[in-house]
mmCIF file with all atom_site columns, C-alpha atoms in Angstrom:
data_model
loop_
_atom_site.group_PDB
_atom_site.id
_atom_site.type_symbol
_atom_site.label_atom_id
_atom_site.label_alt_id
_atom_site.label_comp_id
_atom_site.label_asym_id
_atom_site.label_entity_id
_atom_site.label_seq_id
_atom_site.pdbx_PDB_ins_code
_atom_site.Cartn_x
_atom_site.Cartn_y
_atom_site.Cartn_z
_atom_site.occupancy
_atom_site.B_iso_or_equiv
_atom_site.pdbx_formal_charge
_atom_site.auth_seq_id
_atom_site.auth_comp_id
_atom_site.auth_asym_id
_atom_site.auth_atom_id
_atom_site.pdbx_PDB_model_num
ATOM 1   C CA . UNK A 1 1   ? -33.755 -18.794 66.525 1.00 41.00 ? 1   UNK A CA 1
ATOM 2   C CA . UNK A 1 2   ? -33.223 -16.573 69.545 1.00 44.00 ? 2   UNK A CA 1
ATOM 3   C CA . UNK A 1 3   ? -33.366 -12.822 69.379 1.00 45.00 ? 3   UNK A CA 1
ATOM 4   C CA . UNK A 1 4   ? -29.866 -11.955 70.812 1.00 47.00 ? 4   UNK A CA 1
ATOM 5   C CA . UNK A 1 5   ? -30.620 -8.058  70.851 1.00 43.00 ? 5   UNK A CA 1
ATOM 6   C CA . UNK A 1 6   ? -31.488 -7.274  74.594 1.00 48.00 ? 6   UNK A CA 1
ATOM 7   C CA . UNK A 1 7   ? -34.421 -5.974  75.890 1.00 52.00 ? 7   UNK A CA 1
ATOM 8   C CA . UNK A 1 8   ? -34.183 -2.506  77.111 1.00 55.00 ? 8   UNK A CA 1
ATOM 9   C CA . UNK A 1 9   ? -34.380 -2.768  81.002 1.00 56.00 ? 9   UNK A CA 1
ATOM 10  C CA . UNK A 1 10  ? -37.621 -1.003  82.105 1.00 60.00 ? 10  UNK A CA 1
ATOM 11  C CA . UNK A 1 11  ? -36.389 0.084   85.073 1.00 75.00 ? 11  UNK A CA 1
ATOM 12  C CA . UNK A 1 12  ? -34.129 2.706   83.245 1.00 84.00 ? 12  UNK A CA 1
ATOM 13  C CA . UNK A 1 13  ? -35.729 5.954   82.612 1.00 86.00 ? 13  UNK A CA 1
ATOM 14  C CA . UNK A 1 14  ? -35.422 8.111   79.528 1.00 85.00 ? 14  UNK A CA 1
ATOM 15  C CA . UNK A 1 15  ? -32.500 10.226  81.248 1.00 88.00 ? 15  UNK A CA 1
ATOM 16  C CA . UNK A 1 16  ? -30.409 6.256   81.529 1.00 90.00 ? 16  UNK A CA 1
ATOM 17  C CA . UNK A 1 17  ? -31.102 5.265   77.943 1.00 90.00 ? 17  UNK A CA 1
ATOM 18  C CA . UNK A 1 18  ? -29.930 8.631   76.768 1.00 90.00 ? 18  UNK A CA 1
ATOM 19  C CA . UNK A 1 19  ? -27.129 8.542   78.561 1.00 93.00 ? 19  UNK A CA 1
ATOM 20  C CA . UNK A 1 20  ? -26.380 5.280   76.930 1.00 93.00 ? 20  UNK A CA 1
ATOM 21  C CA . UNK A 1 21  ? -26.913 6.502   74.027 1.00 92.00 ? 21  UNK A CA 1
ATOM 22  C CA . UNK A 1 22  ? -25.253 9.538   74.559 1.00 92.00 ? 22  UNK A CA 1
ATOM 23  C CA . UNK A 1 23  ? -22.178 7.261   75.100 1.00 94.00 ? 23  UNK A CA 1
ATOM 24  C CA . UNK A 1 24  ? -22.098 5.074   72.367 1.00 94.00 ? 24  UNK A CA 1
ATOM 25  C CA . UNK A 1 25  ? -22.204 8.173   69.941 1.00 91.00 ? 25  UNK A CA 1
ATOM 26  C CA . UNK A 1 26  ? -18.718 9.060   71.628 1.00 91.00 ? 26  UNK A CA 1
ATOM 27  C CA . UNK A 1 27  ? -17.699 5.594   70.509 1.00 93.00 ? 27  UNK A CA 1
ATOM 28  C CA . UNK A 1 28  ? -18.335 3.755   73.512 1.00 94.00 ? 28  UNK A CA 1
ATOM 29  C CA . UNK A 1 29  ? -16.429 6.462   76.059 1.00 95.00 ? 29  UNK A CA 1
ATOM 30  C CA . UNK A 1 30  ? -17.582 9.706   77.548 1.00 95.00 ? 30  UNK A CA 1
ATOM 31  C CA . UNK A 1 31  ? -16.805 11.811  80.215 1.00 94.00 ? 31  UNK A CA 1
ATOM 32  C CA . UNK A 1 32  ? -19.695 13.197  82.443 1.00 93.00 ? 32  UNK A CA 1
ATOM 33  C CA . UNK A 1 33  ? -19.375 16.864  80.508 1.00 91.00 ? 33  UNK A CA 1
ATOM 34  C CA . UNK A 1 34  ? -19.133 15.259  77.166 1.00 92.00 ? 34  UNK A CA 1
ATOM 35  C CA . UNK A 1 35  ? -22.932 13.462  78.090 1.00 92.00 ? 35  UNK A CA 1
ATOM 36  C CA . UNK A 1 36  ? -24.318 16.267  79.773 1.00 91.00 ? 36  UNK A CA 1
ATOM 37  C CA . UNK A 1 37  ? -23.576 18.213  76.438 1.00 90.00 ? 37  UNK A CA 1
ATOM 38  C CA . UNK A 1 38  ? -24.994 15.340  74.239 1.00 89.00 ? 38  UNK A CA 1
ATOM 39  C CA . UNK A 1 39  ? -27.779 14.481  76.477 1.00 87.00 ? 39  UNK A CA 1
ATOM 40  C CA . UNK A 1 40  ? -29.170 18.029  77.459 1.00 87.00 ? 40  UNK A CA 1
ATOM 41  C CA . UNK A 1 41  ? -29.479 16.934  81.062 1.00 86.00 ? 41  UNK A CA 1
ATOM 42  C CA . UNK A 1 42  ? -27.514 19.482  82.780 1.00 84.00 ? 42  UNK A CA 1
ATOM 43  C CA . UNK A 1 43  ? -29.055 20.034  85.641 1.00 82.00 ? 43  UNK A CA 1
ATOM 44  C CA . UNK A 1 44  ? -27.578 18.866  89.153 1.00 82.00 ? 44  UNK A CA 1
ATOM 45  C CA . UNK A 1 45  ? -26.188 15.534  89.574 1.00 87.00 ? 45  UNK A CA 1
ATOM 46  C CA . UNK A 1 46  ? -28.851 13.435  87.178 1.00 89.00 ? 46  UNK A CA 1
ATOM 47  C CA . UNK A 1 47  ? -25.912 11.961  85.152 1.00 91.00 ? 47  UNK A CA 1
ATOM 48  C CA . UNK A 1 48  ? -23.922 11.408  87.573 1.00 92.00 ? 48  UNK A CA 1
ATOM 49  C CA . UNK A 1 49  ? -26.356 9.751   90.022 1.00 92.00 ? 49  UNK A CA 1
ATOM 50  C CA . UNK A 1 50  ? -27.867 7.451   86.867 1.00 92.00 ? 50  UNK A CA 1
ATOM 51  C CA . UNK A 1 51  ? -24.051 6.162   85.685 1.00 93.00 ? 51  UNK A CA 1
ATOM 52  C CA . UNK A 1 52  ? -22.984 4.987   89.420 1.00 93.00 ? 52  UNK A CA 1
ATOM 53  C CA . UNK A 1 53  ? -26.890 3.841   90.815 1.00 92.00 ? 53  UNK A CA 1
ATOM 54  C CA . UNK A 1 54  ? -28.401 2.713   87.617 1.00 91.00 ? 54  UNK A CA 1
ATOM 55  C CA . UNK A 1 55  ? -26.014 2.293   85.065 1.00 93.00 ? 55  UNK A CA 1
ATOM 56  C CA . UNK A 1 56  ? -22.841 0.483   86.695 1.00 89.00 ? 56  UNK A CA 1
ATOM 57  C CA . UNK A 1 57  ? -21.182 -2.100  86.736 1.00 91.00 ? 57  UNK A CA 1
ATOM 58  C CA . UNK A 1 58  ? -24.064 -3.544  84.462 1.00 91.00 ? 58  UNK A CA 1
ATOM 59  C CA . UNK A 1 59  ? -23.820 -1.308  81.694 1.00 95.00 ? 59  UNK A CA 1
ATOM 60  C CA . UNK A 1 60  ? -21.262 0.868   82.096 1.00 96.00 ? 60  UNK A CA 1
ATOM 61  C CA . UNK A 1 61  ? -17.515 0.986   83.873 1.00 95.00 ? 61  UNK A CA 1
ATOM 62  C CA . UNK A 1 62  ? -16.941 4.018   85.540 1.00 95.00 ? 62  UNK A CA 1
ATOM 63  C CA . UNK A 1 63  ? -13.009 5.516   85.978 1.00 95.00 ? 63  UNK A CA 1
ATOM 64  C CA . UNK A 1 64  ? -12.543 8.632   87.989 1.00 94.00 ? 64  UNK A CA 1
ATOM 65  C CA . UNK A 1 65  ? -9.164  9.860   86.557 1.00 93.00 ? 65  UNK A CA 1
ATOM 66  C CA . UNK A 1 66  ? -6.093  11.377  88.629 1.00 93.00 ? 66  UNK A CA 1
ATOM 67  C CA . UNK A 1 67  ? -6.554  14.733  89.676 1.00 91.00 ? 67  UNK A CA 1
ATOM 68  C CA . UNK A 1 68  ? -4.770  17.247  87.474 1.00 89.00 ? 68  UNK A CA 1
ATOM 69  C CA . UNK A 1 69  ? -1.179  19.241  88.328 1.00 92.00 ? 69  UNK A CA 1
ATOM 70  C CA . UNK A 1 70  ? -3.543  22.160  89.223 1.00 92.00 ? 70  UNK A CA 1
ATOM 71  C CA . UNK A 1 71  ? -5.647  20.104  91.880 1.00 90.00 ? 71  UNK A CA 1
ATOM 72  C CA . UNK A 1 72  ? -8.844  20.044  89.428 1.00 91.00 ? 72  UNK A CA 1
ATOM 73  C CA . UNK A 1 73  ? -10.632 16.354  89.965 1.00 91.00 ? 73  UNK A CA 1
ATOM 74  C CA . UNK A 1 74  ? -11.670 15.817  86.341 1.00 92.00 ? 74  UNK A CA 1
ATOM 75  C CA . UNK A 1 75  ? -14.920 14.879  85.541 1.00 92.00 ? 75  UNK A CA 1
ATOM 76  C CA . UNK A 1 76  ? -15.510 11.006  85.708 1.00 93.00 ? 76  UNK A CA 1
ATOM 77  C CA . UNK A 1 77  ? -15.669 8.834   82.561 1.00 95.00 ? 77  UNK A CA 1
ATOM 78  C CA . UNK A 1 78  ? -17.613 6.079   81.289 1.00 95.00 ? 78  UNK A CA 1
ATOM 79  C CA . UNK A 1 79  ? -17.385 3.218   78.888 1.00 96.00 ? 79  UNK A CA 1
ATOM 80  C CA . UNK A 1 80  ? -19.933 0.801   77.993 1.00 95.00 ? 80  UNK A CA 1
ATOM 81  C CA . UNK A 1 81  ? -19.835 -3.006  79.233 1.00 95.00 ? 81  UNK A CA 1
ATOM 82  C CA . UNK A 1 82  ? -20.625 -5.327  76.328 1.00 95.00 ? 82  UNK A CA 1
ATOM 83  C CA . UNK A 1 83  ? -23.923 -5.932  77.459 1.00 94.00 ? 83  UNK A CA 1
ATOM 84  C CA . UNK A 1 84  ? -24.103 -1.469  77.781 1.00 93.00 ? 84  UNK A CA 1
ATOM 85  C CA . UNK A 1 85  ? -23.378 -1.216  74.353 1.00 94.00 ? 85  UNK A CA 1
ATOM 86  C CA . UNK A 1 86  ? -25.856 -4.311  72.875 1.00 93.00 ? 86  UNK A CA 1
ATOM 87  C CA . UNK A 1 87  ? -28.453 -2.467  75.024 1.00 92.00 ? 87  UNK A CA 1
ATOM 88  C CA . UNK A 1 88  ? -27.133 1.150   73.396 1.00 91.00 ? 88  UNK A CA 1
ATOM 89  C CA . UNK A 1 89  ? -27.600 -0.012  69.876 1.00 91.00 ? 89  UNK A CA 1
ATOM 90  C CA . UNK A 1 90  ? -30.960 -1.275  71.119 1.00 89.00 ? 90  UNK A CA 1
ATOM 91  C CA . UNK A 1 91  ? -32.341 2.655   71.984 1.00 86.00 ? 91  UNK A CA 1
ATOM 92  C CA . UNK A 1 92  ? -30.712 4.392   69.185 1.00 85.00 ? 92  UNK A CA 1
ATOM 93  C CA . UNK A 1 93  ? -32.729 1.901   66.981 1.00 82.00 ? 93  UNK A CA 1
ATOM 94  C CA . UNK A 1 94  ? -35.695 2.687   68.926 1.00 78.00 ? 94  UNK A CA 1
ATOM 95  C CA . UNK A 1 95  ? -35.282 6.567   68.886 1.00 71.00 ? 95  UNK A CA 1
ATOM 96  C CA . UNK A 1 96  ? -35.702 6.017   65.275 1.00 58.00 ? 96  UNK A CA 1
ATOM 97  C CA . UNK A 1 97  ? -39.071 4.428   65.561 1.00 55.00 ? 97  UNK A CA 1
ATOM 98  C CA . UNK A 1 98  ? -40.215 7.013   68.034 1.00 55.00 ? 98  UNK A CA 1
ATOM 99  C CA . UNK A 1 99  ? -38.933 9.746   65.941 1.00 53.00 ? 99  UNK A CA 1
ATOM 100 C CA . UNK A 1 100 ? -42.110 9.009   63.730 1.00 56.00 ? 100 UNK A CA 1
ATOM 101 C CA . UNK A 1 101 ? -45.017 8.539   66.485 1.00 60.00 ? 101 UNK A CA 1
ATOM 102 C CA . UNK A 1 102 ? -43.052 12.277  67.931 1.00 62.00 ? 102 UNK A CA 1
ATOM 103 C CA . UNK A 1 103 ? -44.120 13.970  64.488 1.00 61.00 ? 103 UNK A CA 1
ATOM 104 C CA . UNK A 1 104 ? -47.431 12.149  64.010 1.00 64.00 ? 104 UNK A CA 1
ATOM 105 C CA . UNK A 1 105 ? -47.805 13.802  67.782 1.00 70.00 ? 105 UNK A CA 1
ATOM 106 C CA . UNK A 1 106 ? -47.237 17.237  66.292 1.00 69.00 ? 106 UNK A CA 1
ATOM 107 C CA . UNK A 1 107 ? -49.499 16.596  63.433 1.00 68.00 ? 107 UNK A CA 1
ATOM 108 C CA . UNK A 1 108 ? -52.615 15.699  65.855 1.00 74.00 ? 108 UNK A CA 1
ATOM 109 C CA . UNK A 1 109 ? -51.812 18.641  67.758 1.00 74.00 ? 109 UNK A CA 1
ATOM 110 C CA . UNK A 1 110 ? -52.012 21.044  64.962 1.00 72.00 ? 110 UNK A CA 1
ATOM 111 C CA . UNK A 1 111 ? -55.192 19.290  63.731 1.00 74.00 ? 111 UNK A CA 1
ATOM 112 C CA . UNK A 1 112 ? -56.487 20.029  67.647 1.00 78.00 ? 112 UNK A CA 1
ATOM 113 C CA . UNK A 1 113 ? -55.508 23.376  67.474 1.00 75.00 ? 113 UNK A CA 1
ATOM 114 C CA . UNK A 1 114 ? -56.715 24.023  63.953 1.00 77.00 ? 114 UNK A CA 1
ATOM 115 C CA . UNK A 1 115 ? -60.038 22.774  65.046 1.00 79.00 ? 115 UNK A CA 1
ATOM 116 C CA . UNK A 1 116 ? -60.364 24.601  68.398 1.00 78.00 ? 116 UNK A CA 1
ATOM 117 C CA . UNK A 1 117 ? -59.596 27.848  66.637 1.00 77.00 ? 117 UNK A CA 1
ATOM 118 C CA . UNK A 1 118 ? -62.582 27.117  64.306 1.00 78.00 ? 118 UNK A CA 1
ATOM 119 C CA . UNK A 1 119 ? -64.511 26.073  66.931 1.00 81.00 ? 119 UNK A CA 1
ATOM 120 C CA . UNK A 1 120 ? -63.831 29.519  69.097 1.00 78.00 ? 120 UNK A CA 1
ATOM 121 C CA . UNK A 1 121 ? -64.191 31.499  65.631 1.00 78.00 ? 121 UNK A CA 1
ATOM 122 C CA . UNK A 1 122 ? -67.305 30.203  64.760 1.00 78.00 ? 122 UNK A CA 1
ATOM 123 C CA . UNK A 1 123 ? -68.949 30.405  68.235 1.00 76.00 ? 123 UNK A CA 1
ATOM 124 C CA . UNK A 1 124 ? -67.438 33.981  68.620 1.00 74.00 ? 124 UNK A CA 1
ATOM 125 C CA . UNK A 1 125 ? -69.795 34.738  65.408 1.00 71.00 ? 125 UNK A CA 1
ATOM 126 C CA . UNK A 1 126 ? -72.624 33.126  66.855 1.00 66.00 ? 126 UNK A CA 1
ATOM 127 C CA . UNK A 1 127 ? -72.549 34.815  69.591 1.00 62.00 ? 127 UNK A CA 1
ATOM 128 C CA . UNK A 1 128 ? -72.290 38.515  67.461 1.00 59.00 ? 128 UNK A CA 1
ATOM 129 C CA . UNK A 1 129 ? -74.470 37.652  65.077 1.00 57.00 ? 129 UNK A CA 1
ATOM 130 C CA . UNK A 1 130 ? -76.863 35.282  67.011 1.00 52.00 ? 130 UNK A CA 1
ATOM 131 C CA . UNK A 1 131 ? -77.807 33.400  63.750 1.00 49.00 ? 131 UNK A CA 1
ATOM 132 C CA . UNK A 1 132 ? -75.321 30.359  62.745 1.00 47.00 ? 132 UNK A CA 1
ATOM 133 C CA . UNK A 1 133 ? -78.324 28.841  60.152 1.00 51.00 ? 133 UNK A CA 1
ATOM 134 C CA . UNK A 1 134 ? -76.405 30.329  57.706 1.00 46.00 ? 134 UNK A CA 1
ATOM 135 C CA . UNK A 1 135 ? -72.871 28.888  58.701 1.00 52.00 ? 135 UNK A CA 1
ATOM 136 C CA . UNK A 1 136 ? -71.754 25.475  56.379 1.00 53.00 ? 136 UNK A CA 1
ATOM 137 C CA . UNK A 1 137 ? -70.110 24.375  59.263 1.00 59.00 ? 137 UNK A CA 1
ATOM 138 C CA . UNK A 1 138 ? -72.040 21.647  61.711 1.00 71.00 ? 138 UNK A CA 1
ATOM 139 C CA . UNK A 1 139 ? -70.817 23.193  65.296 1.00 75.00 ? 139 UNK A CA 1
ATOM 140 C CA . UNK A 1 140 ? -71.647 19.345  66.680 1.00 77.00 ? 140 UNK A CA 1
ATOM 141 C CA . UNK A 1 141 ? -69.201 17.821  63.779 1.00 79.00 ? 141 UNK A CA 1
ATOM 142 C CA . UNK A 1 142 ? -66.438 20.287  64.767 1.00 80.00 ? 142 UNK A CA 1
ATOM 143 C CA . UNK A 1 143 ? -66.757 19.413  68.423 1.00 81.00 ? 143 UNK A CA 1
ATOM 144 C CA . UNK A 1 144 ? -66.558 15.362  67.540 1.00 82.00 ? 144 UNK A CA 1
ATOM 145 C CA . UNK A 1 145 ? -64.008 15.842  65.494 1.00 83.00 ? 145 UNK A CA 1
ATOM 146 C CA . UNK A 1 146 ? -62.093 18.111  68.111 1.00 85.00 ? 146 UNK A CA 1
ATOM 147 C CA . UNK A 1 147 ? -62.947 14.900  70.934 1.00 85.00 ? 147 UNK A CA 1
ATOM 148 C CA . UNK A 1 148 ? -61.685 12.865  67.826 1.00 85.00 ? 148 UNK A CA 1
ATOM 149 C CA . UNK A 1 149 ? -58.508 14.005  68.240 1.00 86.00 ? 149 UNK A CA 1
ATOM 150 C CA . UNK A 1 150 ? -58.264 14.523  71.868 1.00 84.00 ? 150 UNK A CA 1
ATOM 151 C CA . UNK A 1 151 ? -58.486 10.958  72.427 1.00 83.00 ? 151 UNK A CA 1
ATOM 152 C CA . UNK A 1 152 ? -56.091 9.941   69.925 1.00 85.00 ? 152 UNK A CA 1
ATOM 153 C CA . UNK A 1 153 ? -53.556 12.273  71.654 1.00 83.00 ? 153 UNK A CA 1
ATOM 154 C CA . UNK A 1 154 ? -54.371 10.952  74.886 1.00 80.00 ? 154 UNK A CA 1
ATOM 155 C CA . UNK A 1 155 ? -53.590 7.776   73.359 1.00 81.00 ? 155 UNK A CA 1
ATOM 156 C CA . UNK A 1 156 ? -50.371 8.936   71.829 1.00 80.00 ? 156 UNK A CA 1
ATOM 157 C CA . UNK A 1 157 ? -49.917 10.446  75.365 1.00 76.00 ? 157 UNK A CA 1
ATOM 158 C CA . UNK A 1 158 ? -50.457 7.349   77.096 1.00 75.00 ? 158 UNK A CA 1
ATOM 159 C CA . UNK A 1 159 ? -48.714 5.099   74.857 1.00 76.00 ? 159 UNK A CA 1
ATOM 160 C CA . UNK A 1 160 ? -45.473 7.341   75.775 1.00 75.00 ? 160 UNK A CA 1
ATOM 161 C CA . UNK A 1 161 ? -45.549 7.275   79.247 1.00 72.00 ? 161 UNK A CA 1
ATOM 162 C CA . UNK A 1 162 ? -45.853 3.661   79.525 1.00 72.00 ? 162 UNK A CA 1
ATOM 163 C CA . UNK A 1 163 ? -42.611 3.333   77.207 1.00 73.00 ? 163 UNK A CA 1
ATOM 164 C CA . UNK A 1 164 ? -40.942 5.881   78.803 1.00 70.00 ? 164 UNK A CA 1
ATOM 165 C CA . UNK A 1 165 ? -41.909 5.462   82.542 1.00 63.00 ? 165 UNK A CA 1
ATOM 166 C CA . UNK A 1 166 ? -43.947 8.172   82.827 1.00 62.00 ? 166 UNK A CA 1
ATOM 167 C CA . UNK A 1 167 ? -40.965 10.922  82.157 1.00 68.00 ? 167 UNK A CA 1
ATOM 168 C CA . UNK A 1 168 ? -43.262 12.335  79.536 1.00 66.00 ? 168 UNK A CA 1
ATOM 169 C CA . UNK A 1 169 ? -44.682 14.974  81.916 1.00 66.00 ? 169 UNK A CA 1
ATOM 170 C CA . UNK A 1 170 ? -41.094 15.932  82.891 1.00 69.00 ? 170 UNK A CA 1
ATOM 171 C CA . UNK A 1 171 ? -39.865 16.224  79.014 1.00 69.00 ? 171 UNK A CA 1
ATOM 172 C CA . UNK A 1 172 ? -42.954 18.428  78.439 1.00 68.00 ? 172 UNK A CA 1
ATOM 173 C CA . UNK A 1 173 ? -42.064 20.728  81.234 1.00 69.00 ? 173 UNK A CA 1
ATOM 174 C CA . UNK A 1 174 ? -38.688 21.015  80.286 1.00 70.00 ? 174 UNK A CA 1
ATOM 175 C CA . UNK A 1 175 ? -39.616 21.745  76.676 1.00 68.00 ? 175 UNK A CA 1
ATOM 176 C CA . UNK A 1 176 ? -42.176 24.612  77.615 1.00 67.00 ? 176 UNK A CA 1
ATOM 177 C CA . UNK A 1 177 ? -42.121 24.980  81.622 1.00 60.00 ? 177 UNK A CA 1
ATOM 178 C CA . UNK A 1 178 ? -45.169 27.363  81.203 1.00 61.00 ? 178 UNK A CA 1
ATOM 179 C CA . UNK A 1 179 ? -47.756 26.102  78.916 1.00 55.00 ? 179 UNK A CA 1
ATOM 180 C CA . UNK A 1 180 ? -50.886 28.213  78.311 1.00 53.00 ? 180 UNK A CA 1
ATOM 181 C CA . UNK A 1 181 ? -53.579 27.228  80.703 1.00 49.00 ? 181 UNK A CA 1
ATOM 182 C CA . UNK A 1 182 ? -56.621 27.101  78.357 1.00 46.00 ? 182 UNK A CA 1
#
């Protein structure tokens, strides 16, 4: 039996599939404002560039409507092809399987950071008191442990910017454009 359930094309980037996405939550029809708004993606012309070079006529039909009695050119709208929606129903089933991996992410993180503050805390002492003999703590166990976890988020890391073509870096700098340089 044949899998009729597309395969999501890997030469759209996270910013296409959420657009699809964004458009089959308006029931298969959005305007450009209405996906900017759903999506996040405000910024410049990124929707509007990904519907016409990307998206159409594959995936979605574009309609620029009449301008209005006041001479405003409303914003243009899309609807999803067949095919567009198939490969829609495709990503929103997949966001749910990412939305797992996203807080076991999170998790290793706070296990990293947990472990580097322990790690700084119990070298700070060392260095005040000179004598860690009397510490329960192995310093070597906490620093595997730490490189433990470092290379499981790498592989997280990894694993994400192969499935999302390497926008990972650019979701990260939009979520916190100035992380702490440690």
């Amino acid at each position: 039996m044949v899998d009729s359930r597309p395969d999501i094309d890997s030469n759209l980037d996270w910013i296409s599939r959420q657009i699809l996405a964004a458009i089959h939550e308006s029931d298969g029809t959005a305007d450009t404002s209405e996906i900017k708004a759903i999506t996040g993606v405000t910024e410049g012309t990124k929707v509007p560039y990904r519907l016409k070079n990307k998206l159409a006529p594959d995936f979605v039909d574009l309609m620029q409507p009449e301008m209005t009695d006041d001479g405003q050119i409303p914003p243009k709208v899309a609807t999803l092809t067949a095919d567009g929606e198939d490969l829609a129903e495709t990503i929103v089933e997949e966001e749910f399987d990412t939305a797992d991996l996203s807080d076991d992410l999170e998790n290793v993180k706070a296990d990293v950071s947990r472990l580097a503050a322990r790690v700084d805390n119990l070298e700070n002492k060392s260095e005040s008191t000179a004598v860690v003999q009397n510490e329960d703590v192995d310093l070597q166990e906490l620093n595997r442990g730490v490189e433990k976890l470092l290379e499981q988020m790498t592989i997280i890391n990894d694993f994400l910017n192969e499935k999302y073509d390497g926008e990972l870096r650019e979701f990260a700098e939009e979520k916190n454009p100035d992380p702490p340089l440690n």
